[in-house]
């Protein structure tokens, strides 16, 4: 994470609200998290249909998510599951492991738009806020203000397409 306080960046988009008094944060969206599997995994092991089914599946654990309070439901799944097949602190590694059918994991719903992964019809009730963050001393300048306004407008325009919940129906299991 770049330090806005030391001017490593002018703006940041983050999944957590900063605690520094020098930083100004505006919530620009929310993202829902769901459990995803590759079609090859679903073909071999099936798609979990309810929360209790997760104990019987291979889990790819993205360890950096455990520190986030919103991710507690997923952390509890990982703690109770005997079949954690991979632990990684890399989003890329977790995604590639799931894409190749190694196991299932939790990702933002918007990945369904850019991958062939299948969402399990299980609502973990994980919603993460998306914050646009700037430094209080630089966010009033015309250049920074223009970018802030543009980014906020983009989030508003894209909200329905990218940041709404994936429909959870039995038809998804057949996908």
XYZ file of C-alpha atoms in Angstrom, residues 51-163:
113
model
C -22.492 -23.549 3.501
C -22.143 -26.999 5.091
C -20.907 -28.475 1.781
C -17.717 -26.404 1.944
C -16.098 -28.864 4.385
C -16.039 -31.443 1.583
C -14.246 -29.232 -0.965
C -10.659 -28.285 -1.725
C -10.016 -24.762 -0.456
C -7.542 -22.264 -1.877
C -6.815 -19.899 0.987
C -5.875 -16.295 0.238
C -4.279 -15.551 3.610
C -4.180 -11.753 3.370
C -7.985 -11.717 3.504
C -8.042 -13.090 7.060
C -7.001 -9.776 8.590
C -10.103 -8.019 7.251
C -13.117 -8.060 9.598
C -15.552 -8.306 6.673
C -13.894 -11.569 5.628
C -14.651 -13.368 8.900
C -17.188 -15.776 7.311
C -14.547 -16.990 4.865
C -11.863 -17.209 7.565
C -14.202 -19.435 9.563
C -14.710 -21.688 6.526
C -10.949 -22.051 6.136
C -10.447 -22.793 9.851
C -13.091 -25.550 9.832
C -12.114 -27.179 6.541
C -9.663 -30.076 6.578
C -8.924 -29.735 2.842
C -6.963 -26.505 2.417
C -4.884 -27.390 -0.644
C -3.042 -24.072 -1.005
C -2.308 -21.080 1.201
C -1.003 -17.961 -0.508
C -0.748 -14.232 0.142
C -1.019 -13.540 -3.599
C -4.344 -12.744 -5.271
C -2.812 -13.776 -8.584
C -1.683 -17.164 -7.263
C -5.091 -17.818 -5.677
C -6.877 -16.937 -8.915
C -4.577 -19.108 -11.037
C -4.974 -22.051 -8.650
C -8.762 -21.794 -8.889
C -8.690 -21.302 -12.688
C -6.701 -24.513 -13.094
C -9.199 -26.473 -10.983
C -7.021 -26.862 -7.899
C -9.821 -25.824 -5.538
C -12.416 -23.188 -4.697
C -11.901 -19.760 -3.187
C -13.560 -16.431 -2.521
C -13.241 -13.510 -4.947
C -15.123 -10.301 -5.739
C -18.274 -10.961 -7.775
C -16.994 -8.850 -10.652
C -14.457 -11.538 -11.616
C -17.361 -13.479 -13.118
C -17.382 -10.911 -15.940
C -13.787 -11.567 -16.943
C -13.321 -15.262 -16.239
C -15.048 -18.540 -16.877
C -15.317 -19.315 -13.169
C -18.594 -20.523 -11.721
C -20.071 -18.925 -8.605
C -21.436 -21.223 -5.914
C -24.991 -20.339 -4.829
C -23.846 -19.684 -1.260
C -24.250 -16.210 0.193
C -21.346 -15.609 2.569
C -22.736 -12.139 3.285
C -19.328 -10.604 2.637
C -19.506 -7.051 1.371
C -16.392 -4.891 1.191
C -16.465 -1.131 0.892
C -14.357 0.560 -1.772
C -12.741 3.819 -0.671
C -11.253 6.649 -2.696
C -8.536 8.124 -0.503
C -6.546 11.339 -0.805
C -4.379 13.534 1.399
C -6.179 16.493 2.972
C -3.498 18.932 1.781
C -3.514 17.891 -1.868
C -7.117 16.925 -2.573
C -8.330 20.489 -3.074
C -6.040 21.280 -6.007
C -7.732 21.499 -9.413
C -5.752 18.616 -10.925
C -6.453 16.212 -8.061
C -10.057 17.392 -7.724
C -10.655 16.660 -11.422
C -9.345 13.119 -11.038
C -11.362 12.568 -7.835
C -14.552 13.704 -9.560
C -13.801 11.526 -12.593
C -13.139 8.400 -10.504
C -16.286 8.933 -8.414
C -18.330 9.384 -11.587
C -16.876 6.185 -13.077
C -17.825 4.211 -9.978
C -21.369 5.608 -10.165
C -21.671 4.651 -13.842
C -20.206 1.181 -13.350
C -21.979 0.342 -10.114
C -24.790 -1.766 -11.577
C -22.587 -3.623 -14.063
C -19.545 -4.342 -11.892
C -20.535 -3.992 -8.262
